[in-house]
């Protein structure tokens, strides 16, 4: 196992973390992201799928910012006595996470690509190379980049409008569901206390 | 690793260094392996960096050296077997090192995963960052300035109630703003360490906190001060959370809306003291309104890339020339408004005179920003705006028209 792991690292692939059977089930948002990644032709593992929270933990776990989307993935905890409402909330949060990841990853990738192309075309127009004499990448000043920023913002305006509407809806729904679940849990606890007192 | 060898400066024999090297790696591997299995272990230092720097580990090494010494003379190996042994040792050391690196990289990433459990000790700090406590303090101080400038005898109770109420309203507005902007904040360098982005607090708790600040805050202002101030406070929360925040992503008009949001607190301070919306209140509001433009436009100049990528509609990105023109225009407006102050009996005629140097200075920096349009002039203008406002308000307070003069005047006319 040691040799295989070392070989995998040398090949530059992420070492798949094998979760032992003793660890409690945590749901991962890797499914949707995996599909998208397959579309883009990259490795299907999302960072969320390679992390296993410890068995005794009853909370969600949040990870470092994703390299593409800058969003932090969450691994959701499935409680033993999860109600249908709690399940609905968890699944909706997972779906929102995947949807957010998709949007921001593609947004940031297209921004980076557009920026590179813009710099290349501008430097070409000036008659300069991408890499200077010292081998360092030549960049344009913020003032020269301003045209690109303006252009990018206006091109993506409609996309952002749709995203904003959807994000506000989802954010409100998630928070409302969280409130309902918290209320439900408190009600249940009150109900148990009453039966204890009754006994 | 190289430093480790320097510590074995007393040891000359290569055999001892190799054996020790292996032992050390074994120790490192075992420690990491243990960390992998143990669930709550929080390693102090990076496992790849040699822990020998800590005194106790040095002690461990020394004991190892001492242990090796008696062993090696008993088995003096030939040069050939020595080379073979060394080669084997180096090879297995390399494999162990690779695995150690892999395990190290993974455990490093695992370390970055945090349990989303609310720590009560951290809660005050988290809530302070959620409510943007420094900005809130600035808002409360502008409201206090408005209260102090009002031409009525100073009432301490009313002053405290106004300050607390305004502070609570500001906390609520800032929390809701952060609640709305989580994915956008994640993508901007300036805001990526906010509590909701880092998962230190749940959205439900953030909204509950906002509600538990807004309700008492507005109630305090409405019942403890006067309904006009309460209404202005509630309107300001609405303007900031429901107009300015969504508008940031729709149109550049958001900057003007934001300027109104900044202008309302001093007006609230004035109405808290006098109970009515006088010309003096509007003048103070006007000064804060004009100040927002050089402050914000200069700040936004350096954030154009983040705004463009995040989808924020700001003048600095879409209409750069207008951005600089508006900043300069409002710097000059500050001079005009300072001159109007004595006309409205808010201050004496000393005020336009003594405030002229700082107003001229910020106008000069505004002009430089307008002309040069570069990062250094925008930064200079922004940092100037940070001290210009408190200074201006302070000068205003020192030049406040005394009440006695006013009372004499009103007696004359009645």
PDB file of C-alpha atoms in Angstrom, chain B residues 107-260:
ATOM      1  CA  UNK B 107      -2.860  15.575   6.662  1.00  0.00           C
ATOM      2  CA  UNK B 108      -2.048  19.228   5.893  1.00  0.00           C
ATOM      3  CA  UNK B 109      -5.168  19.427   3.774  1.00  0.00           C
ATOM      4  CA  UNK B 110      -7.151  17.564   6.399  1.00  0.00           C
ATOM      5  CA  UNK B 111      -5.940  20.051   8.984  1.00  0.00           C
ATOM      6  CA  UNK B 112      -7.580  22.813   6.964  1.00  0.00           C
ATOM      7  CA  UNK B 113     -10.998  21.197   7.404  1.00  0.00           C
ATOM      8  CA  UNK B 114     -12.769  22.675  10.369  1.00  0.00           C
ATOM      9  CA  UNK B 115     -15.726  21.373  12.323  1.00  0.00           C
ATOM     10  CA  UNK B 116     -18.696  23.707  11.991  1.00  0.00           C
ATOM     11  CA  UNK B 117     -19.327  23.869  15.694  1.00  0.00           C
ATOM     12  CA  UNK B 118     -19.956  27.220  17.300  1.00  0.00           C
ATOM     13  CA  UNK B 119     -17.282  27.969  19.897  1.00  0.00           C
ATOM     14  CA  UNK B 120     -18.738  30.194  22.569  1.00  0.00           C
ATOM     15  CA  UNK B 121     -15.336  31.696  23.372  1.00  0.00           C
ATOM     16  CA  UNK B 122     -14.963  32.849  19.770  1.00  0.00           C
ATOM     17  CA  UNK B 123     -18.513  34.168  19.532  1.00  0.00           C
ATOM     18  CA  UNK B 124     -17.830  37.797  20.575  1.00  0.00           C
ATOM     19  CA  UNK B 125     -15.036  38.078  17.993  1.00  0.00           C
ATOM     20  CA  UNK B 126     -17.165  36.427  15.325  1.00  0.00           C
ATOM     21  CA  UNK B 127     -20.118  38.734  15.993  1.00  0.00           C
ATOM     22  CA  UNK B 128     -17.806  41.763  15.999  1.00  0.00           C
ATOM     23  CA  UNK B 129     -16.564  40.842  12.548  1.00  0.00           C
ATOM     24  CA  UNK B 130     -20.065  40.004  11.364  1.00  0.00           C
ATOM     25  CA  UNK B 131     -21.359  43.404  12.422  1.00  0.00           C
ATOM     26  CA  UNK B 132     -18.281  45.192  11.005  1.00  0.00           C
ATOM     27  CA  UNK B 133     -17.642  46.700  14.427  1.00  0.00           C
ATOM     28  CA  UNK B 134     -15.085  49.277  13.242  1.00  0.00           C
ATOM     29  CA  UNK B 135     -17.459  50.635  10.615  1.00  0.00           C
ATOM     30  CA  UNK B 136     -20.253  50.631  13.197  1.00  0.00           C
ATOM     31  CA  UNK B 137     -18.045  52.659  15.545  1.00  0.00           C
ATOM     32  CA  UNK B 138     -17.465  55.199  12.770  1.00  0.00           C
ATOM     33  CA  UNK B 139     -21.200  55.396  12.071  1.00  0.00           C
ATOM     34  CA  UNK B 140     -21.970  55.921  15.777  1.00  0.00           C
ATOM     35  CA  UNK B 141     -19.350  58.685  15.976  1.00  0.00           C
ATOM     36  CA  UNK B 142     -20.921  60.532  13.024  1.00  0.00           C
ATOM     37  CA  UNK B 143     -24.317  60.232  14.727  1.00  0.00           C
ATOM     38  CA  UNK B 144     -22.775  61.570  17.935  1.00  0.00           C
ATOM     39  CA  UNK B 145     -21.304  64.484  15.991  1.00  0.00           C
ATOM     40  CA  UNK B 146     -24.771  65.235  14.633  1.00  0.00           C
ATOM     41  CA  UNK B 147     -26.182  65.142  18.155  1.00  0.00           C
ATOM     42  CA  UNK B 148     -23.440  67.395  19.497  1.00  0.00           C
ATOM     43  CA  UNK B 149     -23.846  69.936  16.708  1.00  0.00           C
ATOM     44  CA  UNK B 150     -27.581  70.331  17.354  1.00  0.00           C
ATOM     45  CA  UNK B 151     -28.379  73.757  18.870  1.00  0.00           C
ATOM     46  CA  UNK B 152     -29.928  72.414  22.086  1.00  0.00           C
ATOM     47  CA  UNK B 153     -28.604  71.827  25.605  1.00  0.00           C
ATOM     48  CA  UNK B 154     -26.722  68.568  25.823  1.00  0.00           C
ATOM     49  CA  UNK B 155     -28.773  65.689  27.296  1.00  0.00           C
ATOM     50  CA  UNK B 156     -26.550  62.783  28.303  1.00  0.00           C
ATOM     51  CA  UNK B 157     -29.302  60.139  28.556  1.00  0.00           C
ATOM     52  CA  UNK B 158     -30.654  60.993  25.139  1.00  0.00           C
ATOM     53  CA  UNK B 159     -27.124  60.989  23.741  1.00  0.00           C
ATOM     54  CA  UNK B 160     -26.388  57.502  25.108  1.00  0.00           C
ATOM     55  CA  UNK B 161     -29.699  56.104  23.904  1.00  0.00           C
ATOM     56  CA  UNK B 162     -29.096  57.527  20.434  1.00  0.00           C
ATOM     57  CA  UNK B 163     -25.584  56.107  20.268  1.00  0.00           C
ATOM     58  CA  UNK B 164     -26.632  52.633  21.415  1.00  0.00           C
ATOM     59  CA  UNK B 165     -29.683  52.579  19.144  1.00  0.00           C
ATOM     60  CA  UNK B 166     -27.679  53.704  16.111  1.00  0.00           C
ATOM     61  CA  UNK B 167     -24.948  51.174  16.913  1.00  0.00           C
ATOM     62  CA  UNK B 168     -27.444  48.307  17.116  1.00  0.00           C
ATOM     63  CA  UNK B 169     -29.111  49.362  13.866  1.00  0.00           C
ATOM     64  CA  UNK B 170     -25.724  49.508  12.146  1.00  0.00           C
ATOM     65  CA  UNK B 171     -24.773  46.017  13.462  1.00  0.00           C
ATOM     66  CA  UNK B 172     -28.033  44.614  12.123  1.00  0.00           C
ATOM     67  CA  UNK B 173     -27.585  46.197   8.685  1.00  0.00           C
ATOM     68  CA  UNK B 174     -23.996  45.000   8.352  1.00  0.00           C
ATOM     69  CA  UNK B 175     -24.890  41.437   9.382  1.00  0.00           C
ATOM     70  CA  UNK B 176     -27.666  41.222   6.792  1.00  0.00           C
ATOM     71  CA  UNK B 177     -25.304  42.613   4.174  1.00  0.00           C
ATOM     72  CA  UNK B 178     -22.799  39.833   4.897  1.00  0.00           C
ATOM     73  CA  UNK B 179     -25.618  37.265   4.934  1.00  0.00           C
ATOM     74  CA  UNK B 180     -26.585  38.258   1.382  1.00  0.00           C
ATOM     75  CA  UNK B 181     -23.089  38.347  -0.014  1.00  0.00           C
ATOM     76  CA  UNK B 182     -21.430  35.060   0.993  1.00  0.00           C
ATOM     77  CA  UNK B 183     -20.395  33.723  -2.444  1.00  0.00           C
ATOM     78  CA  UNK B 184     -19.312  37.175  -3.622  1.00  0.00           C
ATOM     79  CA  UNK B 185     -17.288  37.816  -0.483  1.00  0.00           C
ATOM     80  CA  UNK B 186     -15.551  34.445  -0.970  1.00  0.00           C
ATOM     81  CA  UNK B 187     -14.268  35.616  -4.330  1.00  0.00           C
ATOM     82  CA  UNK B 188     -12.819  38.955  -3.261  1.00  0.00           C
ATOM     83  CA  UNK B 189      -9.533  39.273  -1.427  1.00  0.00           C
ATOM     84  CA  UNK B 190     -10.756  42.060   0.793  1.00  0.00           C
ATOM     85  CA  UNK B 191     -13.700  40.080   2.155  1.00  0.00           C
ATOM     86  CA  UNK B 192     -12.761  36.399   1.965  1.00  0.00           C
ATOM     87  CA  UNK B 193     -12.113  36.052   5.703  1.00  0.00           C
ATOM     88  CA  UNK B 194     -15.556  37.067   6.876  1.00  0.00           C
ATOM     89  CA  UNK B 195     -17.275  34.779   9.411  1.00  0.00           C
ATOM     90  CA  UNK B 196     -20.057  33.476   7.133  1.00  0.00           C
ATOM     91  CA  UNK B 197     -17.567  32.777   4.340  1.00  0.00           C
ATOM     92  CA  UNK B 198     -15.395  30.768   6.717  1.00  0.00           C
ATOM     93  CA  UNK B 199     -18.372  28.910   8.156  1.00  0.00           C
ATOM     94  CA  UNK B 200     -17.699  30.130  11.698  1.00  0.00           C
ATOM     95  CA  UNK B 201     -21.374  30.970  12.079  1.00  0.00           C
ATOM     96  CA  UNK B 202     -24.479  29.629  10.379  1.00  0.00           C
ATOM     97  CA  UNK B 203     -26.689  31.871   8.183  1.00  0.00           C
ATOM     98  CA  UNK B 204     -29.570  31.266  10.595  1.00  0.00           C
ATOM     99  CA  UNK B 205     -27.556  32.550  13.513  1.00  0.00           C
ATOM    100  CA  UNK B 206     -26.413  35.575  11.509  1.00  0.00           C
ATOM    101  CA  UNK B 207     -30.003  36.492  10.662  1.00  0.00           C
ATOM    102  CA  UNK B 208     -31.110  35.910  14.260  1.00  0.00           C
ATOM    103  CA  UNK B 209     -28.317  38.155  15.479  1.00  0.00           C
ATOM    104  CA  UNK B 210     -29.323  40.837  12.980  1.00  0.00           C
ATOM    105  CA  UNK B 211     -32.951  40.647  14.107  1.00  0.00           C
ATOM    106  CA  UNK B 212     -31.947  40.729  17.772  1.00  0.00           C
ATOM    107  CA  UNK B 213     -29.975  43.921  17.092  1.00  0.00           C
ATOM    108  CA  UNK B 214     -32.479  45.615  14.798  1.00  0.00           C
ATOM    109  CA  UNK B 215     -35.563  45.189  16.980  1.00  0.00           C
ATOM    110  CA  UNK B 216     -34.120  46.554  20.242  1.00  0.00           C
ATOM    111  CA  UNK B 217     -32.156  49.191  18.338  1.00  0.00           C
ATOM    112  CA  UNK B 218     -35.129  50.643  16.500  1.00  0.00           C
ATOM    113  CA  UNK B 219     -37.359  50.248  19.560  1.00  0.00           C
ATOM    114  CA  UNK B 220     -34.798  52.152  21.629  1.00  0.00           C
ATOM    115  CA  UNK B 221     -34.672  54.948  19.089  1.00  0.00           C
ATOM    116  CA  UNK B 222     -38.433  55.145  18.611  1.00  0.00           C
ATOM    117  CA  UNK B 223     -39.491  54.873  22.254  1.00  0.00           C
ATOM    118  CA  UNK B 224     -36.416  56.156  24.087  1.00  0.00           C
ATOM    119  CA  UNK B 225     -35.547  59.059  21.796  1.00  0.00           C
ATOM    120  CA  UNK B 226     -38.283  60.041  19.325  1.00  0.00           C
ATOM    121  CA  UNK B 227     -40.268  58.388  16.502  1.00  0.00           C
ATOM    122  CA  UNK B 228     -38.568  60.456  13.796  1.00  0.00           C
ATOM    123  CA  UNK B 229     -35.136  59.096  14.717  1.00  0.00           C
ATOM    124  CA  UNK B 230     -36.547  55.565  14.929  1.00  0.00           C
ATOM    125  CA  UNK B 231     -38.110  55.932  11.494  1.00  0.00           C
ATOM    126  CA  UNK B 232     -34.849  57.217  10.030  1.00  0.00           C
ATOM    127  CA  UNK B 233     -32.987  54.269  11.591  1.00  0.00           C
ATOM    128  CA  UNK B 234     -35.417  51.720  10.189  1.00  0.00           C
ATOM    129  CA  UNK B 235     -35.351  53.422   6.790  1.00  0.00           C
ATOM    130  CA  UNK B 236     -31.563  53.338   6.777  1.00  0.00           C
ATOM    131  CA  UNK B 237     -31.458  49.611   7.534  1.00  0.00           C
ATOM    132  CA  UNK B 238     -33.913  49.040   4.678  1.00  0.00           C
ATOM    133  CA  UNK B 239     -31.935  51.280   2.312  1.00  0.00           C
ATOM    134  CA  UNK B 240     -28.655  49.535   3.056  1.00  0.00           C
ATOM    135  CA  UNK B 241     -29.840  45.920   3.027  1.00  0.00           C
ATOM    136  CA  UNK B 242     -32.630  45.958   0.444  1.00  0.00           C
ATOM    137  CA  UNK B 243     -31.508  48.715  -1.913  1.00  0.00           C
ATOM    138  CA  UNK B 244     -27.768  49.256  -1.753  1.00  0.00           C
ATOM    139  CA  UNK B 245     -26.682  45.614  -1.346  1.00  0.00           C
ATOM    140  CA  UNK B 246     -28.626  44.122  -4.289  1.00  0.00           C
ATOM    141  CA  UNK B 247     -28.032  47.250  -6.386  1.00  0.00           C
ATOM    142  CA  UNK B 248     -24.265  46.766  -6.145  1.00  0.00           C
ATOM    143  CA  UNK B 249     -24.690  44.054  -8.739  1.00  0.00           C
ATOM    144  CA  UNK B 250     -27.240  45.817 -10.941  1.00  0.00           C
ATOM    145  CA  UNK B 251     -26.292  49.418 -11.527  1.00  0.00           C
ATOM    146  CA  UNK B 252     -23.683  52.063 -10.698  1.00  0.00           C
ATOM    147  CA  UNK B 253     -26.431  54.108  -8.989  1.00  0.00           C
ATOM    148  CA  UNK B 254     -25.633  51.983  -5.919  1.00  0.00           C
ATOM    149  CA  UNK B 255     -22.821  54.433  -5.056  1.00  0.00           C
ATOM    150  CA  UNK B 256     -25.278  57.321  -4.723  1.00  0.00           C
ATOM    151  CA  UNK B 257     -27.636  55.185  -2.645  1.00  0.00           C
ATOM    152  CA  UNK B 258     -24.691  54.185  -0.452  1.00  0.00           C
ATOM    153  CA  UNK B 259     -23.790  57.837   0.014  1.00  0.00           C
ATOM    154  CA  UNK B 260     -27.312  58.528   1.316  1.00  0.00           C
TER     155      UNK B 260
END
